[in-house]
Short mmCIF file of C-alpha atoms in Angstrom, two decimals:
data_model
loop_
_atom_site.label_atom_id
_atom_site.label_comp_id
_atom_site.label_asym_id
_atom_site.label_seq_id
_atom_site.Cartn_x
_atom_site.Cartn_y
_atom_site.Cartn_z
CA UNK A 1 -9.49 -6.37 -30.59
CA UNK A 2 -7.79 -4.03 -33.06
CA UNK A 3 -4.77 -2.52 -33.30
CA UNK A 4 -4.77 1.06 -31.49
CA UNK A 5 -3.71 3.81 -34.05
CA UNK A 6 -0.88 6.32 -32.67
CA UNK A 7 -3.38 8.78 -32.70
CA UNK A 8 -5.84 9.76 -30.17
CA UNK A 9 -8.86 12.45 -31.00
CA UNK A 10 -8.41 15.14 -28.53
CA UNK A 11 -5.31 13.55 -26.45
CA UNK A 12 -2.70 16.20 -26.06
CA UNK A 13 -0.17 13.92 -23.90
CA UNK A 14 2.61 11.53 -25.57
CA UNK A 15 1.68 8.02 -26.96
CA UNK A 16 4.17 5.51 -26.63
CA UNK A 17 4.28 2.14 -28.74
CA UNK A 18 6.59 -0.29 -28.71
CA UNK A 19 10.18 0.91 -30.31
CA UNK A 20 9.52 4.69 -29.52
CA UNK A 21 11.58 6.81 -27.88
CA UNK A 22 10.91 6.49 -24.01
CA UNK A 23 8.92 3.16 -24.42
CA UNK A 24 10.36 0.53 -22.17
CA UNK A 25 11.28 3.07 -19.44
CA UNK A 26 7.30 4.04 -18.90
CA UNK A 27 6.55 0.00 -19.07
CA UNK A 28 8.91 -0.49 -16.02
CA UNK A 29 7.83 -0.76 -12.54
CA UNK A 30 9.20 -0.97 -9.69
CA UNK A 31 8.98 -4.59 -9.66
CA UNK A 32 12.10 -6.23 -11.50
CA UNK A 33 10.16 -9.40 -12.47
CA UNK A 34 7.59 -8.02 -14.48
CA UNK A 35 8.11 -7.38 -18.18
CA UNK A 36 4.73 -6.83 -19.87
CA UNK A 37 4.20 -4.60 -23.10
CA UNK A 38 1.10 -3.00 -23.45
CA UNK A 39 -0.01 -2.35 -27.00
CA UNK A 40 -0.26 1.64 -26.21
CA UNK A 41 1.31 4.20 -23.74
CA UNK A 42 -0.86 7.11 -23.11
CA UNK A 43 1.04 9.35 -20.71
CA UNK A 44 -2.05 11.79 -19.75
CA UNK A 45 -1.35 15.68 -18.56
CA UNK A 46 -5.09 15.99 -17.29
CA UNK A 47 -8.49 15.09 -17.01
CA UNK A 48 -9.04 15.32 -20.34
CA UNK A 49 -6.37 13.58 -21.57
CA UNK A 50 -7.57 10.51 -19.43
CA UNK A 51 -11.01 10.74 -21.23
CA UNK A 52 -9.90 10.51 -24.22
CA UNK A 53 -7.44 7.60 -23.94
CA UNK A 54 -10.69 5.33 -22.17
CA UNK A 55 -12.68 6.19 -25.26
CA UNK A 56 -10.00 5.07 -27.42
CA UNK A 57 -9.22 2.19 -25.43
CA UNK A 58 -13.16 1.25 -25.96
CA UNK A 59 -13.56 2.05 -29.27
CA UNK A 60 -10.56 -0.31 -30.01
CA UNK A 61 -12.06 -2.77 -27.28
CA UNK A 62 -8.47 -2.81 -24.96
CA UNK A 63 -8.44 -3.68 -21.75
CA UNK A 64 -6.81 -0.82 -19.70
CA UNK A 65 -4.10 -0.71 -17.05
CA UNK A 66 -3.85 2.41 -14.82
CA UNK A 67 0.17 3.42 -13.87
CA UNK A 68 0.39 6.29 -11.47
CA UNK A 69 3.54 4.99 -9.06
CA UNK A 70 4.02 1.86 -10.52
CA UNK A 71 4.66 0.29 -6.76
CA UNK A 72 1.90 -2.49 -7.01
CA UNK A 73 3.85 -5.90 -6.54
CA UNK A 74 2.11 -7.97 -8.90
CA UNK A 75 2.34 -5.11 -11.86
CA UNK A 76 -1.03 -4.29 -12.21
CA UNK A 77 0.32 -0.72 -13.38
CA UNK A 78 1.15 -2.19 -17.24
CA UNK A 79 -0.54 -4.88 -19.21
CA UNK A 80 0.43 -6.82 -22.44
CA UNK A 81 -1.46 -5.98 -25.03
CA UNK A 82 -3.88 -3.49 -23.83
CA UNK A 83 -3.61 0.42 -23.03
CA UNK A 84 -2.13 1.93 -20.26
CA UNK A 85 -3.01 5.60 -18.74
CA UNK A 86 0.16 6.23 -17.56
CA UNK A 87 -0.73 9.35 -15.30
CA UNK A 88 2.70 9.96 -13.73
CA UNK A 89 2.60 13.47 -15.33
CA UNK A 90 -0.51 14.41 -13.13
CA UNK A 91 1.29 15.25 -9.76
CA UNK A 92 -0.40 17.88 -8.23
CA UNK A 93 -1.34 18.62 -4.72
CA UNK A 94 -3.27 21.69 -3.67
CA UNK A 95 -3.54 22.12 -0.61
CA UNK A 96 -6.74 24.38 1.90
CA UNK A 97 -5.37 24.71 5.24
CA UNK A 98 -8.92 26.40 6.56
CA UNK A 99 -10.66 23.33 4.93
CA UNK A 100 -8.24 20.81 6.34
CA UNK A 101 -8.20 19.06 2.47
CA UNK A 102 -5.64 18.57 -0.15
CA UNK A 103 -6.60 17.81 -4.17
CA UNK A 104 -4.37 15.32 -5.16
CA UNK A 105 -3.60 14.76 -9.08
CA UNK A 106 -4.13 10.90 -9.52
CA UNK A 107 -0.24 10.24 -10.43
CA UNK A 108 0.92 12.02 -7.20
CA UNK A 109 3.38 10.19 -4.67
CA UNK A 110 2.95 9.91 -1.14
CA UNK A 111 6.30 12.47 -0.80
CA UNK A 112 4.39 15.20 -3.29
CA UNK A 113 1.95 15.13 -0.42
CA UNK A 114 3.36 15.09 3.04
CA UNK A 115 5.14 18.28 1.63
CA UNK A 116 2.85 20.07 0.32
CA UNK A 117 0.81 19.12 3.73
CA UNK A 118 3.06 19.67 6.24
CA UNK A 119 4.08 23.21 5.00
CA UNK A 120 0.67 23.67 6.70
CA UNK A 121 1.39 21.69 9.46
CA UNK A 122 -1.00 19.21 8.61
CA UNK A 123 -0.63 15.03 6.88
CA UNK A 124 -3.22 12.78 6.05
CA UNK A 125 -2.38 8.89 6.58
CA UNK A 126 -0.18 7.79 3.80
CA UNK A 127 2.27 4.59 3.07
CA UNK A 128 5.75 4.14 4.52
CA UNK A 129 7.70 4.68 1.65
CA UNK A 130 7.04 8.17 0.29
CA UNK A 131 7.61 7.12 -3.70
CA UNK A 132 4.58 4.97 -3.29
CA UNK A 133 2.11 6.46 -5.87
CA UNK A 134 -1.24 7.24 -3.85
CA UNK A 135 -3.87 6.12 -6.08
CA UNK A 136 -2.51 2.33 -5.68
CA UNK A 137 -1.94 2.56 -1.64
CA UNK A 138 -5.32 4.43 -1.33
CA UNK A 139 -7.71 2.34 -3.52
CA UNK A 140 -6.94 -0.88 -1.57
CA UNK A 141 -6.83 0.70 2.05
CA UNK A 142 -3.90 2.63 2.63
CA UNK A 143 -1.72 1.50 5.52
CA UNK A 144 0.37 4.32 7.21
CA UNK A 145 1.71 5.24 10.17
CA UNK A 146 -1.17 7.82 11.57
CA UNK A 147 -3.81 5.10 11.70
CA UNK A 148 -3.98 4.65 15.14
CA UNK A 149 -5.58 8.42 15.77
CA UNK A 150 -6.57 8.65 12.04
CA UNK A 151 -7.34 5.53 10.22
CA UNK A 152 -6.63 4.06 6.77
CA UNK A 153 -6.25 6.34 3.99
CA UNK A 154 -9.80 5.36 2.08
CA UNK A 155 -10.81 6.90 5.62
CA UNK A 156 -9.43 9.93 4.81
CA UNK A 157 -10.80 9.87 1.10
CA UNK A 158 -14.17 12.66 1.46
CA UNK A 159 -13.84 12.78 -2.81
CA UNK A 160 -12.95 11.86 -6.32
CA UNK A 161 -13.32 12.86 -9.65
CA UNK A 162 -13.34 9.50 -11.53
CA UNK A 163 -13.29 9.15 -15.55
CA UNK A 164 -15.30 5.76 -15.83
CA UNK A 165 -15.42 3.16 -18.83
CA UNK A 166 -17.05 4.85 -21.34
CA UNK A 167 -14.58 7.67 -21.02
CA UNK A 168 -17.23 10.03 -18.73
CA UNK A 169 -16.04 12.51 -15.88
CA UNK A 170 -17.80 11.60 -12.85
CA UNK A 171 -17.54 13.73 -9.07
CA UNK A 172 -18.11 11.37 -6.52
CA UNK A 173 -18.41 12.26 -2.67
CA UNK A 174 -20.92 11.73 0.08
CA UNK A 175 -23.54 13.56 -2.00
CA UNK A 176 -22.92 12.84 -5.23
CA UNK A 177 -22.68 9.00 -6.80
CA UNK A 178 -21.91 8.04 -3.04
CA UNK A 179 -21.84 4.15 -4.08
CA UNK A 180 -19.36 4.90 -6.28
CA UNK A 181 -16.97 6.38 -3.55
CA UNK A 182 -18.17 3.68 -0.56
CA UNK A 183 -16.53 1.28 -3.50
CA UNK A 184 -13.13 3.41 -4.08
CA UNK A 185 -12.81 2.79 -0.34
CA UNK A 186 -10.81 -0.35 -0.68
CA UNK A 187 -12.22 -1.45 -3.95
CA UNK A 188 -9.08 -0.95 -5.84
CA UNK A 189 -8.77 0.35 -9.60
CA UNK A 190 -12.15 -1.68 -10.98
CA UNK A 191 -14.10 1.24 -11.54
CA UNK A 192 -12.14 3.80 -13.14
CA UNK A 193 -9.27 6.26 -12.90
CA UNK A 194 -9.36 8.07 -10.59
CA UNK A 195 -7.82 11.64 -11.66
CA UNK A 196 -8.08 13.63 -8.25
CA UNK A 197 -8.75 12.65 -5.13
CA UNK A 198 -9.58 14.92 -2.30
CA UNK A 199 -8.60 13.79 1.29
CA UNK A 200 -8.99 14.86 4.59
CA UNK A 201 -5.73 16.58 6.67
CA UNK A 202 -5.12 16.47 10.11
CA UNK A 203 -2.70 18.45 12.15
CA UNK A 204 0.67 16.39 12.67
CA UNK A 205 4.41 17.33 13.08
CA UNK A 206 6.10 19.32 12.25
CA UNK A 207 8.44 16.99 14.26
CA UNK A 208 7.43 13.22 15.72
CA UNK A 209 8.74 10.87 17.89
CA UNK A 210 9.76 8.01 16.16
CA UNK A 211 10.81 4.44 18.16
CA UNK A 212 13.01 2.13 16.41
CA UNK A 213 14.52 -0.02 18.63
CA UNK A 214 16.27 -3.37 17.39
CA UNK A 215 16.84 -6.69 18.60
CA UNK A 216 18.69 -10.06 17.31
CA UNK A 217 16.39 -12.70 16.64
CA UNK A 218 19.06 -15.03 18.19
CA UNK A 219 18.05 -13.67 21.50
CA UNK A 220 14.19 -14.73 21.52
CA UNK A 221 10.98 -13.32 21.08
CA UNK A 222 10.88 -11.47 24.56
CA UNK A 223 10.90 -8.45 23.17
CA UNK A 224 8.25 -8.65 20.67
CA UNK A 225 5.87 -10.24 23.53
CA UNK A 226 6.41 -7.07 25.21
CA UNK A 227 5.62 -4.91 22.04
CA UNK A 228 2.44 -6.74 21.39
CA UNK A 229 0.90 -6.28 25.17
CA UNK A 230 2.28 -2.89 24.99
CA UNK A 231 0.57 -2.03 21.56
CA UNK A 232 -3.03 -3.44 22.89
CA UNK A 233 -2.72 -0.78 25.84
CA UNK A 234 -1.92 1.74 23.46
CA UNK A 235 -3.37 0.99 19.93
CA UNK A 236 -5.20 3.99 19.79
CA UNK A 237 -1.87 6.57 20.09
CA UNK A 238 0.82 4.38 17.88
CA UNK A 239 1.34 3.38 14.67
CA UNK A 240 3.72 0.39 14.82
CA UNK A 241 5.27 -2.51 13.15
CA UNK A 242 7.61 -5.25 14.26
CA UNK A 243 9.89 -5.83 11.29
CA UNK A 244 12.23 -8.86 10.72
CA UNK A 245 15.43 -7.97 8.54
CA UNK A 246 18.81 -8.54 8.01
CA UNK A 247 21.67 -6.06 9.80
CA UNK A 248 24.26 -4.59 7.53
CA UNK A 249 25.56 -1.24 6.17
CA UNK A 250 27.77 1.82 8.37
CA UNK A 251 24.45 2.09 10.60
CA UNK A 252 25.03 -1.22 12.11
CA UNK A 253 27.64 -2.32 14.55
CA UNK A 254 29.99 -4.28 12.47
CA UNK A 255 29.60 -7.64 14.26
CA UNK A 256 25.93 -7.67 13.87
CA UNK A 257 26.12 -7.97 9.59
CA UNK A 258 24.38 -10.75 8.60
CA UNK A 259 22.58 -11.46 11.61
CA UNK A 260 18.29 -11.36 11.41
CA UNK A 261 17.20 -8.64 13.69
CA UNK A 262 13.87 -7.22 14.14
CA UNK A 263 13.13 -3.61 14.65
CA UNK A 264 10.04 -2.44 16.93
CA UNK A 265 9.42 0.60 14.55
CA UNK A 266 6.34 2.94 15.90
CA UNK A 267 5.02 6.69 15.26
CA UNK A 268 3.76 7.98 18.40
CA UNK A 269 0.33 10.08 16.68
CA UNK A 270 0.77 13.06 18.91
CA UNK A 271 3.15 15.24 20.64
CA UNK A 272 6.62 14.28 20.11
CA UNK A 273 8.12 14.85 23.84
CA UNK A 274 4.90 13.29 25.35
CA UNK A 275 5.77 10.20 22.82
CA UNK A 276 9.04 9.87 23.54
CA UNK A 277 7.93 9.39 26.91
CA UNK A 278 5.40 6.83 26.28
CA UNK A 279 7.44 4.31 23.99
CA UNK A 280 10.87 4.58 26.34
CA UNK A 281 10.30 1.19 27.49
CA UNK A 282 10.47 -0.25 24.23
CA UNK A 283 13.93 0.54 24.22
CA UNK A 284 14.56 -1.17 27.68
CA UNK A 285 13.28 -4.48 26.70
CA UNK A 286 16.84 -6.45 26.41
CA UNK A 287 20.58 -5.77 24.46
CA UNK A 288 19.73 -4.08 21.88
CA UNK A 289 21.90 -4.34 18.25
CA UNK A 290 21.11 -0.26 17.88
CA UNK A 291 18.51 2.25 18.36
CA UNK A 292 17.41 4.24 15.65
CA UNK A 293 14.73 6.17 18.30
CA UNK A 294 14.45 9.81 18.07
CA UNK A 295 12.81 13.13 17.58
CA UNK A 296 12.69 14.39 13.90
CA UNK A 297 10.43 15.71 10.89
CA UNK A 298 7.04 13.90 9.67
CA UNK A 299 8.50 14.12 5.96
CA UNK A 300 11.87 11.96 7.31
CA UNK A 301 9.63 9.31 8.77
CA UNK A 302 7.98 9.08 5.83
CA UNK A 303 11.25 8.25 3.79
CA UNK A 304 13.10 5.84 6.49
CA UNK A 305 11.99 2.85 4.49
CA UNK A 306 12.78 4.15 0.83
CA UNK A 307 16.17 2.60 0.72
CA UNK A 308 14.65 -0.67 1.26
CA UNK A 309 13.39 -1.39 -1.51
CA UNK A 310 14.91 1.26 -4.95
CA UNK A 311 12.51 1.22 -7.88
CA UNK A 312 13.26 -1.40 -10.05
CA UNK A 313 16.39 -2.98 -8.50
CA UNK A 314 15.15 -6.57 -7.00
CA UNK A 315 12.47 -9.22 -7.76
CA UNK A 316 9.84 -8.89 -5.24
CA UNK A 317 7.11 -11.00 -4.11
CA UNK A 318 4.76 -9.90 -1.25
CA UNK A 319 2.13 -11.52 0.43
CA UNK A 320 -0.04 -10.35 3.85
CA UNK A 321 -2.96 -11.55 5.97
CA UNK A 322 -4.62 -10.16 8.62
CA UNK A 323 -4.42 -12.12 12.43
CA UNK A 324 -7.49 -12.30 14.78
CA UNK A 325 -4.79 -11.88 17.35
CA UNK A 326 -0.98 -12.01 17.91
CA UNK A 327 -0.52 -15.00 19.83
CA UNK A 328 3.17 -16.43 20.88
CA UNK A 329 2.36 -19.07 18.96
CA UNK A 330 2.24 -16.71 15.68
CA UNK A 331 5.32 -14.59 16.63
CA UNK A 332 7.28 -17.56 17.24
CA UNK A 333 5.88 -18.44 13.76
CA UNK A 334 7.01 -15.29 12.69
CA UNK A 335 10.53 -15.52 14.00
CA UNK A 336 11.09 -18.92 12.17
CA UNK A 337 10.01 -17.69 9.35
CA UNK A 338 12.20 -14.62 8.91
CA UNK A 339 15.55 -17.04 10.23
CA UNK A 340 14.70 -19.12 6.71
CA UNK A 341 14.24 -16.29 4.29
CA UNK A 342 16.49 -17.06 1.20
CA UNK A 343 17.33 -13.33 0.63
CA UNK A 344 18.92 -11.31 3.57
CA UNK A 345 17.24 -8.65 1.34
CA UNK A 346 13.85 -9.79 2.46
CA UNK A 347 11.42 -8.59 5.16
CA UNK A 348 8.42 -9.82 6.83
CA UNK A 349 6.48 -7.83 9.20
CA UNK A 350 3.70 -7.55 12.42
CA UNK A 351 1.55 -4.86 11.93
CA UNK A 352 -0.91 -3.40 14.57
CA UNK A 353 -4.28 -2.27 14.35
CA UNK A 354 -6.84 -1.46 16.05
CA UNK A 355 -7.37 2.24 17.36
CA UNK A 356 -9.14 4.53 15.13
CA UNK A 357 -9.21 1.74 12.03
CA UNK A 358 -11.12 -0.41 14.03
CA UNK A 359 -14.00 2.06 14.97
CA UNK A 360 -14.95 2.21 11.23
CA UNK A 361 -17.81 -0.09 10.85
CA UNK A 362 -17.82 -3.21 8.72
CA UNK A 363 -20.30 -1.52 5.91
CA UNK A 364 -19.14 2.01 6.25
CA UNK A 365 -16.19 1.32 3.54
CA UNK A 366 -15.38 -1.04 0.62
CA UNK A 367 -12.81 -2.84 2.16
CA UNK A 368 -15.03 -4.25 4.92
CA UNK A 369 -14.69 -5.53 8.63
CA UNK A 370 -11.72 -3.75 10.92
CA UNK A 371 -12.50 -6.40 14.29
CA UNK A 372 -8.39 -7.57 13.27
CA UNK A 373 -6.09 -6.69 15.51
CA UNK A 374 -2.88 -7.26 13.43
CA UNK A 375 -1.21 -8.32 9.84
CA UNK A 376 1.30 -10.15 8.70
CA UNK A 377 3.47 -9.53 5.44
CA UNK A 378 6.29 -11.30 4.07
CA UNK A 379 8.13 -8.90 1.48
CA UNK A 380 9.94 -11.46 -0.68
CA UNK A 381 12.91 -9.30 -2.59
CA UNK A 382 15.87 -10.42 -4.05
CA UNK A 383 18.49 -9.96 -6.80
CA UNK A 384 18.89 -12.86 -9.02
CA UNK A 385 16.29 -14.63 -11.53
CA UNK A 386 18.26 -17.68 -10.23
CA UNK A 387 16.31 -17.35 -6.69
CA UNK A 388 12.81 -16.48 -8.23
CA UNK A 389 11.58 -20.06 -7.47
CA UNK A 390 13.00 -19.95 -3.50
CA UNK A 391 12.05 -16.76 -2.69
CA UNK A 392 8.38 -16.96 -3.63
CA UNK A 393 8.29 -20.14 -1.92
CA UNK A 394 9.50 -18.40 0.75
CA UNK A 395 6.84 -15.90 1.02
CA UNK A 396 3.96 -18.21 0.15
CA UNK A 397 4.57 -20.90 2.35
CA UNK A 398 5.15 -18.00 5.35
CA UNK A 399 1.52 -16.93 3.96
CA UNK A 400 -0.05 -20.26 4.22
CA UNK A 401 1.37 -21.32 7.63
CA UNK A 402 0.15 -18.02 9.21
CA UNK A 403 -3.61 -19.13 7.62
CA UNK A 404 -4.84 -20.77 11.30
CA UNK A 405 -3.64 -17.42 12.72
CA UNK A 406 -5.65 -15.46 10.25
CA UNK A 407 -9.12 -13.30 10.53
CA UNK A 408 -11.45 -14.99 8.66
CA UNK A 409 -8.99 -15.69 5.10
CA UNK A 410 -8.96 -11.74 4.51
CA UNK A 411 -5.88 -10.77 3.33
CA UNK A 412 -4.71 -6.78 2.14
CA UNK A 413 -4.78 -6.19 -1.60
CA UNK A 414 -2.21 -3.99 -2.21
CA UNK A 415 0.09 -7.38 -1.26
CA UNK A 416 -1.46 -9.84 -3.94
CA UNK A 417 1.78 -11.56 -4.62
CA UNK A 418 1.87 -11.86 -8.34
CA UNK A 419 -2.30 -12.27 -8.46
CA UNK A 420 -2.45 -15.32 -9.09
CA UNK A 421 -4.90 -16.21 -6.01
CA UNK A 422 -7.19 -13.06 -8.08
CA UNK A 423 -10.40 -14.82 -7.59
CA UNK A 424 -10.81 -16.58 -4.31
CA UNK A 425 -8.15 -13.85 -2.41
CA UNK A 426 -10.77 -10.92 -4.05
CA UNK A 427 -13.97 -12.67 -2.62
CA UNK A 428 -12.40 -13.73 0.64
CA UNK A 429 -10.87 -10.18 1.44
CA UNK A 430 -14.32 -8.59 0.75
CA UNK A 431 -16.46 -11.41 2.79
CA UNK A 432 -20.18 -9.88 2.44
CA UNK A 433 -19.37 -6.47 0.49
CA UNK A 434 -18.31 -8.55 -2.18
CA UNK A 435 -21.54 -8.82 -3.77
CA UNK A 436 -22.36 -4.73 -3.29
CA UNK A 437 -18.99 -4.08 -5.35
CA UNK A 438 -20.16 -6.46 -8.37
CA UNK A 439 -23.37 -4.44 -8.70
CA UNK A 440 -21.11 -1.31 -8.75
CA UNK A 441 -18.77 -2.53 -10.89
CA UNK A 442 -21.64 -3.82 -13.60
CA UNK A 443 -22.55 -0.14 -13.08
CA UNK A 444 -19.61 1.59 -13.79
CA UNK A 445 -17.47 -0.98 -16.14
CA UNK A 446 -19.80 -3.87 -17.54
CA UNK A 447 -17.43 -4.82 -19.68
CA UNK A 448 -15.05 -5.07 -17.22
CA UNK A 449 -12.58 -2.78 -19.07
CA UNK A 450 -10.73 -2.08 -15.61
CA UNK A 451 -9.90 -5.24 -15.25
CA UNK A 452 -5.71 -5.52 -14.35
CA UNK A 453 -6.23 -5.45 -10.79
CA UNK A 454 -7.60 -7.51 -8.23
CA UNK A 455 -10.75 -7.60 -10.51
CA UNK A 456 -14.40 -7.81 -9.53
CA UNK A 457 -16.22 -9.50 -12.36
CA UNK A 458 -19.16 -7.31 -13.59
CA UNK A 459 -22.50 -9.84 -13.88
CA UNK A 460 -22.51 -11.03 -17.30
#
């Protein structure tokens, strides 16, 4: 490997090494525990730029990391050592209402497109916290709130203009290179960067009914049985998630602070007034702490959860698996689980399924079987280097004691805690596409140039 020069033939972006002006702010992430220093920034204004920084990056023989929100737990976004397209300038969203399909720049966040989108009155399914860049969220699945009637986000993916490893622009889309879009469908970043992707829209909102009743976790998993029988009869109308926190702050009553709640949170994916119906009795299932239920925009859905967790303010470690079933055994599993977490900044989650996610078949897509009917997370996030060693036990022995609960050993990639499982969580979240996505990869990046990710080995 040789040292990069600070000059790239036909690169009209910025190049950042180390010591330069603006250096250690575009190696940050949102993660506070990673600190890696890639040899070269290339922050990229367009397809070309992109193409030109891969070419470099092979000529010099660098691995390559690929930064477009920077949201990715275990870092993947920056690398020591190697280059990293930094595409955070690239944030465009175009949007054809008669089409039903946006163009998406591949630095765009999830916020740059629910409103461009819903100025149309239309959303495609996105993440739950709108700074989340889309390329990351997409490329491993994409888990939103309009999956019941719409699916993950790779389902919504009909295109994608991808610059591959030896620098070359290639379209991709049912008729074109369709192998290589079957493996951006929950493949992740192995085969390229992916500089525009062109998704699917669906009319939703203007307003929604959102349900976000809470209950203490003192008072028993009653509630949450409820929710889960409730979900099953309705999987294919509501986006949900029961999710274990900590009370505190002015929107709390004042003697709840401190105390682990949970909150039944769910998008109803329809008519607001007919949801608001619908999901009423999940605000009569006991006392509740509060009720954040109500009517209101698709675009302030999508940014409830942004406060959660601010770019680049806690140590996080997140890990998630998805459940056969949600037994009581499992939620009372759950429950213990989020009564020991070290951090009252921490979260751990249910997640339903089902609906239109699980009518994709198992082959149809990259990221493989749907027949789950739920996930569990455990968002490990905390303040102080002090706590790293706690908290990520905290989070990884939640993950393991869930594993007799779990579908098969699949787990979701975009929460990898800090990669260190790479190998065996890779093959076991794939099961029998595994071996289709190392033929593509060989294809597309035999040197495995794309490789600061949950990597698929090219054959050697």
């Amino acid at each position: 490997m040789s040292t990069p020069d600070t000059h790239i033939a036909g690169f009209e972006g910025e190049l950042l090494t180390a010591g330069a002006d603006g250096y250690d702010a575009a190696r940050g992430v949102w993660n506070a525990m990673i600190d890696r220093r890639p040899a070269l920034i290339a922050r990229c204004r367009n397809a070309q730029d992109v193409m030109a920084a891969v070419r470099h990056a092979a000529a010099h023989d660098l691995g390559i990391s690929i930064r477009a929100g920077g949201h990715n737990v275990a870092g993947h976004a920056v690398c020591d050592g190697g280059l990293t397209v930094d595409l955070t300038q690239m944030r465009g969203v175009s949007v054809d209402a008669e089409r039903r399909v946006a163009l998406v720049e591949g630095g765009a966040l999830w916020g740059d497109v629910d409103n461009a989108t819903q100025a149309h009155g239309l959303a495609t399914p996105g993440g739950l916290i709108s700074d989340t860049g889309v390329a990351g969220l997409t490329l491993s699945g994409g888990i939103g709130w309009l999956r019941a009637k719409h699916g993950l986000s790779i389902d919504n993916l009909v295109a994608a203009d991808v610059v591959t490893a030896d620098g070359t622009l290639v379209h991709t889309s049912a008729d074109e290179n369709p192998e290589l879009l079957w493996a951006l469908r929950g493949g992740g970043g192995n085969f390229g960067v992916v500089t525009r992707f062109e998704f699917s829209l669906h009319p939703a909102g203007p307003e929604v009914m959102f349900a976000a009743p809470i209950y203490a976790v003192e008072d028993g998993p009653g509630p949450i049985r409820a929710w889960r029988d409730f979900m099953r009869e309705h999987d294919g109308l509501i986006g949900s998630l029961c999710e274990f926190s900590t009370a505190g702050g002015e929107d709390f009553p004042e003697e709840s602070w401190g105390k682990r709640v949970y909150t039944l949170a769910c998008v109803y994916n329809g008519d607001a007034a007919e949801g608001e119906v619908l999901m009423q009795p999940l605000r009569e299932l006991g006392n509740m702490v509060t009720d954040f239920s109500g009517r209101m925009g698709y675009c302030e859905v999508q940014t409830l959860f942004d406060t959660l967790m601010p770019a680049g303010d806690f140590r996080c470690y997140w890990k998630a698996r998805y459940l056969t079933d949600l037994s009581d055994e499992m939620i009372d599993l759950a429950m213990a689980n989020a009564q020991a977490a070290p951090s009252e900044n921490s979260i751990s989650s249910l997640w339903n399924f089902g609906g239109a996610t699980a009518r994709v078949p198992a082959d149809a897509t990259a990221f493989g079987d749907r027949s789950f009917g739920w996930m569990y997370s455990l968002d490990g996030v905390w303040p102080d280097a002090a706590d790293d060693a706690a908290n990520i036990a905290w989070a990884r022995d939640g993950w393991d004691s869930a594993a007799r609960f779990g579908h098969e050993g699949r787990a979701y990639l975009n929460f990898p805690g800090h990669g260190e499982d790479n190998d065996a969580l890779t093959r076991a979240a794939f099961g029998v596409n595994y071996q289709r996505l190392v033929e593509i990869k060989t294809k597309y990046d035999p040197q495995n140039r794309f490789r600061f990710n949950q990597n698929i080995k090219p054959e050697a």
